[in-house]
mmCIF file of C-alpha atoms in Angstrom:
data_model
loop_
_atom_site.group_PDB
_atom_site.id
_atom_site.type_symbol
_atom_site.label_atom_id
_atom_site.label_comp_id
_atom_site.label_asym_id
_atom_site.label_seq_id
_atom_site.Cartn_x
_atom_site.Cartn_y
_atom_site.Cartn_z
ATOM 1 C CA UNK O 1 -62.707 25.730 63.194
ATOM 2 C CA UNK O 2 -63.408 27.648 66.379
ATOM 3 C CA UNK O 3 -65.504 30.241 64.512
ATOM 4 C CA UNK O 4 -67.514 27.648 62.591
ATOM 5 C CA UNK O 5 -68.028 25.593 65.749
ATOM 6 C CA UNK O 6 -69.260 28.669 67.635
ATOM 7 C CA UNK O 7 -71.684 29.553 64.863
ATOM 8 C CA UNK O 8 -73.011 26.009 64.866
ATOM 9 C CA UNK O 9 -73.454 26.105 68.647
ATOM 10 C CA UNK O 10 -75.281 29.446 68.647
ATOM 11 C CA UNK O 11 -77.513 28.241 65.835
ATOM 12 C CA UNK O 12 -78.422 25.123 67.792
ATOM 13 C CA UNK O 13 -79.140 27.164 70.898
ATOM 14 C CA UNK O 14 -81.406 29.483 68.912
ATOM 15 C CA UNK O 15 -83.323 26.533 67.477
ATOM 16 C CA UNK O 16 -83.664 25.006 70.930
ATOM 17 C CA UNK O 17 -84.998 28.263 72.380
ATOM 18 C CA UNK O 18 -87.550 28.561 69.591
ATOM 19 C CA UNK O 19 -88.722 24.978 70.044
ATOM 20 C CA UNK O 20 -89.061 25.453 73.791
ATOM 21 C CA UNK O 21 -90.976 28.716 73.516
ATOM 22 C CA UNK O 22 -93.104 28.295 70.399
ATOM 23 C CA UNK O 23 -92.717 29.309 66.785
ATOM 24 C CA UNK O 24 -89.343 30.659 65.602
ATOM 25 C CA UNK O 25 -88.985 34.423 65.279
ATOM 26 C CA UNK O 26 -90.557 35.955 62.190
ATOM 27 C CA UNK O 27 -88.534 38.560 60.316
ATOM 28 C CA UNK O 28 -90.200 41.657 58.921
ATOM 29 C CA UNK O 29 -89.378 41.466 55.186
ATOM 30 C CA UNK O 30 -88.935 45.250 55.029
ATOM 31 C CA UNK O 31 -86.704 45.777 58.070
ATOM 32 C CA UNK O 32 -85.322 42.323 58.866
ATOM 33 C CA UNK O 33 -86.376 42.807 62.497
ATOM 34 C CA UNK O 34 -87.234 39.484 64.137
ATOM 35 C CA UNK O 35 -90.191 39.300 66.513
ATOM 36 C CA UNK O 36 -91.214 36.297 68.603
ATOM 37 C CA UNK O 37 -94.925 35.828 69.258
ATOM 38 C CA UNK O 38 -95.863 35.502 72.930
ATOM 39 C CA UNK O 39 -99.547 34.811 72.224
ATOM 40 C CA UNK O 40 -100.672 32.168 69.749
ATOM 41 C CA UNK O 41 -104.095 33.740 69.167
ATOM 42 C CA UNK O 42 -105.865 30.576 70.297
ATOM 43 C CA UNK O 43 -104.938 29.670 73.872
ATOM 44 C CA UNK O 44 -103.351 31.010 77.054
ATOM 45 C CA UNK O 45 -100.286 28.828 76.467
ATOM 46 C CA UNK O 46 -97.336 30.253 78.455
ATOM 47 C CA UNK O 47 -99.683 32.591 80.351
ATOM 48 C CA UNK O 48 -101.894 32.258 83.414
ATOM 49 C CA UNK O 49 -104.678 34.452 84.788
ATOM 50 C CA UNK O 50 -103.196 36.518 87.610
ATOM 51 C CA UNK O 51 -104.616 35.711 91.027
ATOM 52 C CA UNK O 52 -104.945 39.284 92.259
ATOM 53 C CA UNK O 53 -108.052 38.501 94.299
ATOM 54 C CA UNK O 54 -111.406 39.704 92.988
ATOM 55 C CA UNK O 55 -110.103 39.517 89.413
ATOM 56 C CA UNK O 56 -112.373 39.071 86.399
ATOM 57 C CA UNK O 57 -112.381 35.992 84.191
ATOM 58 C CA UNK O 58 -109.755 35.698 81.449
ATOM 59 C CA UNK O 59 -110.654 33.959 78.183
ATOM 60 C CA UNK O 60 -109.414 33.703 74.610
ATOM 61 C CA UNK O 61 -112.030 34.672 72.029
ATOM 62 C CA UNK O 62 -111.717 35.466 68.329
ATOM 63 C CA UNK O 63 -107.932 35.758 68.405
ATOM 64 C CA UNK O 64 -107.760 37.995 71.445
ATOM 65 C CA UNK O 65 -107.322 37.699 75.192
ATOM 66 C CA UNK O 66 -110.356 39.125 76.962
ATOM 67 C CA UNK O 67 -109.931 40.207 80.586
ATOM 68 C CA UNK O 68 -113.231 40.831 82.326
ATOM 69 C CA UNK O 69 -113.652 43.601 84.867
ATOM 70 C CA UNK O 70 -112.769 42.656 88.413
ATOM 71 C CA UNK O 71 -113.316 44.410 91.703
ATOM 72 C CA UNK O 72 -109.907 45.945 91.118
ATOM 73 C CA UNK O 73 -107.234 44.289 88.958
ATOM 74 C CA UNK O 74 -107.551 41.590 86.324
ATOM 75 C CA UNK O 75 -104.659 40.294 84.255
ATOM 76 C CA UNK O 76 -102.329 37.671 82.888
ATOM 77 C CA UNK O 77 -98.782 36.678 83.896
ATOM 78 C CA UNK O 78 -96.113 35.078 81.721
ATOM 79 C CA UNK O 79 -95.131 31.489 82.618
ATOM 80 C CA UNK O 80 -93.143 30.619 79.504
ATOM 81 C CA UNK O 81 -89.587 30.853 80.767
ATOM 82 C CA UNK O 82 -86.747 33.347 80.771
ATOM 83 C CA UNK O 83 -87.109 36.736 79.108
ATOM 84 C CA UNK O 84 -84.615 39.456 78.186
ATOM 85 C CA UNK O 85 -83.979 41.952 80.965
ATOM 86 C CA UNK O 86 -82.520 44.723 78.842
ATOM 87 C CA UNK O 87 -82.009 45.733 75.213
ATOM 88 C CA UNK O 88 -85.345 44.400 74.025
ATOM 89 C CA UNK O 89 -88.676 45.612 72.756
ATOM 90 C CA UNK O 90 -92.184 44.302 73.435
ATOM 91 C CA UNK O 91 -95.323 45.247 71.551
ATOM 92 C CA UNK O 92 -99.004 44.463 71.676
ATOM 93 C CA UNK O 93 -102.394 45.805 70.706
ATOM 94 C CA UNK O 94 -104.803 46.642 73.517
ATOM 95 C CA UNK O 95 -108.374 47.832 73.704
ATOM 96 C CA UNK O 96 -110.590 49.257 76.443
ATOM 97 C CA UNK O 97 -113.774 47.295 75.848
ATOM 98 C CA UNK O 98 -115.633 48.814 78.789
ATOM 99 C CA UNK O 99 -114.842 50.670 81.980
ATOM 100 C CA UNK O 100 -112.992 53.860 82.695
ATOM 101 C CA UNK O 101 -109.481 53.137 83.949
ATOM 102 C CA UNK O 102 -106.290 51.593 82.605
ATOM 103 C CA UNK O 103 -106.710 48.854 80.020
ATOM 104 C CA UNK O 104 -103.005 48.074 79.733
ATOM 105 C CA UNK O 105 -100.720 47.874 82.721
ATOM 106 C CA UNK O 106 -97.655 46.316 81.099
ATOM 107 C CA UNK O 107 -95.160 45.080 83.705
ATOM 108 C CA UNK O 108 -91.739 44.142 82.307
ATOM 109 C CA UNK O 109 -88.207 43.332 83.500
ATOM 110 C CA UNK O 110 -85.740 46.250 83.595
ATOM 111 C CA UNK O 111 -82.417 44.615 84.411
ATOM 112 C CA UNK O 112 -82.883 43.496 88.032
ATOM 113 C CA UNK O 113 -86.065 45.495 88.685
ATOM 114 C CA UNK O 114 -89.567 45.484 87.189
ATOM 115 C CA UNK O 115 -91.449 48.521 85.917
ATOM 116 C CA UNK O 116 -94.979 49.068 84.584
ATOM 117 C CA UNK O 117 -96.214 51.117 81.648
ATOM 118 C CA UNK O 118 -99.708 52.356 82.472
ATOM 119 C CA UNK O 119 -102.025 53.235 79.589
ATOM 120 C CA UNK O 120 -105.295 54.974 80.438
ATOM 121 C CA UNK O 121 -105.016 55.136 84.224
ATOM 122 C CA UNK O 122 -106.198 57.493 86.941
ATOM 123 C CA UNK O 123 -109.693 57.990 85.570
ATOM 124 C CA UNK O 124 -108.927 56.990 81.998
ATOM 125 C CA UNK O 125 -106.300 59.276 80.470
ATOM 126 C CA UNK O 126 -102.926 58.977 82.223
ATOM 127 C CA UNK O 127 -99.958 57.391 80.460
ATOM 128 C CA UNK O 128 -96.631 56.859 82.202
ATOM 129 C CA UNK O 129 -94.263 54.588 84.090
ATOM 130 C CA UNK O 130 -94.858 53.237 87.576
ATOM 131 C CA UNK O 131 -92.622 53.819 89.285
ATOM 132 C CA UNK O 132 -89.575 56.079 89.011
ATOM 133 C CA UNK O 133 -87.919 57.050 92.284
ATOM 134 C CA UNK O 134 -91.064 55.876 94.044
ATOM 135 C CA UNK O 135 -93.372 58.153 92.047
ATOM 136 C CA UNK O 136 -96.337 56.704 90.155
ATOM 137 C CA UNK O 137 -97.222 57.163 86.490
ATOM 138 C CA UNK O 138 -99.474 60.047 87.502
ATOM 139 C CA UNK O 139 -96.745 62.052 89.206
ATOM 140 C CA UNK O 140 -93.329 61.587 87.582
ATOM 141 C CA UNK O 141 -91.492 62.910 84.536
ATOM 142 C CA UNK O 142 -93.187 60.390 82.208
ATOM 143 C CA UNK O 143 -96.741 61.522 82.986
ATOM 144 C CA UNK O 144 -98.876 62.496 79.993
ATOM 145 C CA UNK O 145 -102.562 62.535 79.151
ATOM 146 C CA UNK O 146 -104.471 61.107 76.186
ATOM 147 C CA UNK O 147 -108.038 60.371 75.236
ATOM 148 C CA UNK O 148 -108.772 56.685 74.624
ATOM 149 C CA UNK O 149 -111.909 55.521 72.861
ATOM 150 C CA UNK O 150 -113.721 52.387 73.913
ATOM 151 C CA UNK O 151 -113.564 49.419 71.536
ATOM 152 C CA UNK O 152 -110.654 50.901 69.586
ATOM 153 C CA UNK O 153 -107.337 49.059 69.230
ATOM 154 C CA UNK O 154 -104.153 50.873 70.256
ATOM 155 C CA UNK O 155 -100.723 49.620 69.261
ATOM 156 C CA UNK O 156 -98.363 49.852 72.226
ATOM 157 C CA UNK O 157 -94.597 49.366 72.027
ATOM 158 C CA UNK O 158 -92.132 49.450 74.916
ATOM 159 C CA UNK O 159 -88.324 49.517 74.579
ATOM 160 C CA UNK O 160 -85.897 48.813 77.425
ATOM 161 C CA UNK O 161 -82.152 49.488 77.246
ATOM 162 C CA UNK O 162 -79.495 49.840 79.921
ATOM 163 C CA UNK O 163 -80.025 53.606 79.967
ATOM 164 C CA UNK O 164 -83.608 54.319 78.867
ATOM 165 C CA UNK O 165 -87.196 53.143 78.853
ATOM 166 C CA UNK O 166 -89.164 54.362 75.844
ATOM 167 C CA UNK O 167 -92.747 53.745 74.809
ATOM 168 C CA UNK O 168 -94.927 54.480 71.811
ATOM 169 C CA UNK O 169 -98.664 54.470 71.238
ATOM 170 C CA UNK O 170 -99.112 54.143 67.513
ATOM 171 C CA UNK O 171 -96.423 56.372 66.010
ATOM 172 C CA UNK O 172 -96.291 58.753 68.989
ATOM 173 C CA UNK O 173 -93.463 58.380 71.469
ATOM 174 C CA UNK O 174 -95.120 58.887 74.833
ATOM 175 C CA UNK O 175 -92.261 57.922 77.185
ATOM 176 C CA UNK O 176 -88.542 58.636 76.922
ATOM 177 C CA UNK O 177 -87.085 58.184 80.395
ATOM 178 C CA UNK O 178 -83.386 58.228 81.229
ATOM 179 C CA UNK O 179 -83.235 55.641 84.025
ATOM 180 C CA UNK O 180 -79.579 56.067 84.942
ATOM 181 C CA UNK O 181 -79.331 56.712 88.675
ATOM 182 C CA UNK O 182 -83.076 56.238 89.192
ATOM 183 C CA UNK O 183 -84.851 53.692 91.352
ATOM 184 C CA UNK O 184 -87.098 51.481 89.223
ATOM 185 C CA UNK O 185 -90.022 49.702 90.860
ATOM 186 C CA UNK O 186 -93.668 48.679 90.591
ATOM 187 C CA UNK O 187 -96.676 49.268 92.764
ATOM 188 C CA UNK O 188 -97.191 46.421 95.259
ATOM 189 C CA UNK O 189 -100.609 45.658 93.758
ATOM 190 C CA UNK O 190 -98.990 44.265 90.600
ATOM 191 C CA UNK O 191 -96.271 42.210 92.306
ATOM 192 C CA UNK O 192 -97.922 39.067 90.887
ATOM 193 C CA UNK O 193 -97.430 40.379 87.343
ATOM 194 C CA UNK O 194 -93.668 39.705 87.461
ATOM 195 C CA UNK O 195 -91.663 38.923 85.396
ATOM 196 C CA UNK O 196 -94.017 39.912 82.584
ATOM 197 C CA UNK O 197 -97.680 40.666 82.978
ATOM 198 C CA UNK O 198 -100.516 42.712 81.563
ATOM 199 C CA UNK O 199 -103.301 43.991 83.773
ATOM 200 C CA UNK O 200 -106.364 46.208 83.737
ATOM 201 C CA UNK O 201 -108.084 48.104 86.534
ATOM 202 C CA UNK O 202 -111.872 48.022 86.967
ATOM 203 C CA UNK O 203 -112.006 47.756 83.174
ATOM 204 C CA UNK O 204 -112.782 45.137 80.543
ATOM 205 C CA UNK O 205 -109.697 44.885 78.319
ATOM 206 C CA UNK O 206 -108.755 42.980 75.170
ATOM 207 C CA UNK O 207 -105.222 42.104 74.045
ATOM 208 C CA UNK O 208 -103.719 40.674 70.879
ATOM 209 C CA UNK O 209 -100.481 40.504 68.845
ATOM 210 C CA UNK O 210 -98.203 40.254 71.904
ATOM 211 C CA UNK O 211 -94.592 40.018 70.670
ATOM 212 C CA UNK O 212 -91.009 40.491 71.845
ATOM 213 C CA UNK O 213 -87.644 40.943 70.137
ATOM 214 C CA UNK O 214 -84.022 41.672 70.922
ATOM 215 C CA UNK O 215 -82.705 45.041 69.821
ATOM 216 C CA UNK O 216 -79.991 45.217 67.206
ATOM 217 C CA UNK O 217 -76.578 46.680 68.037
ATOM 218 C CA UNK O 218 -77.441 49.745 65.953
ATOM 219 C CA UNK O 219 -80.670 50.300 67.863
ATOM 220 C CA UNK O 220 -78.914 49.979 71.209
ATOM 221 C CA UNK O 221 -76.398 52.596 70.076
ATOM 222 C CA UNK O 222 -79.088 55.054 68.883
ATOM 223 C CA UNK O 223 -79.339 58.456 70.501
ATOM 224 C CA UNK O 224 -82.507 58.173 72.624
ATOM 225 C CA UNK O 225 -83.058 61.933 72.420
ATOM 226 C CA UNK O 226 -83.538 61.731 68.634
ATOM 227 C CA UNK O 227 -87.136 62.087 67.545
ATOM 228 C CA UNK O 228 -87.426 58.720 65.889
ATOM 229 C CA UNK O 229 -90.424 56.465 65.560
#
């Protein structure tokens, strides 16, 4: 009786969470992995334009969020309730429509601290985390460089566990940071992006397919040094 009652309770809680936050999670028929959509493709429901000061206009057009170029930062911040703080994965597709700096500054919870994945920063090509031990994405162990074409979609995926932050662009793992013993933080400019936000710098950016999921027990137990996609 206790087991069946617990299963019934957890099922009810799951249904309640889905109702409160939108559509229920959709399972990938091939992997069984369940993702929850954070963007409905039509409105800014559960998001708000971030009031950075001097930000560009944010609109929803043709199934995508379009963030116009501001004097510095433009962006959106999550308003839809509690989010996982560890052992989760978030993904989205992002595009640099115009401009020459980062088109995806993805700020996420990492246990009790936030951290940002920067894609296309510092003149257009830097990828990395801001910040680790006070060092920006351009100057810590996660720093790498890539060429990004304008008006091309890039699939970005970020994974947070108790021990690591990992990120992929397409099939390429671009970040694999052991965060044990490190100070995790964000730059003060994106403080308004907490708990979850996406920003761009002096750049017109487009976003779509924003999703989140909990990691499975097997994924949490994976060796993060393995070269897996």
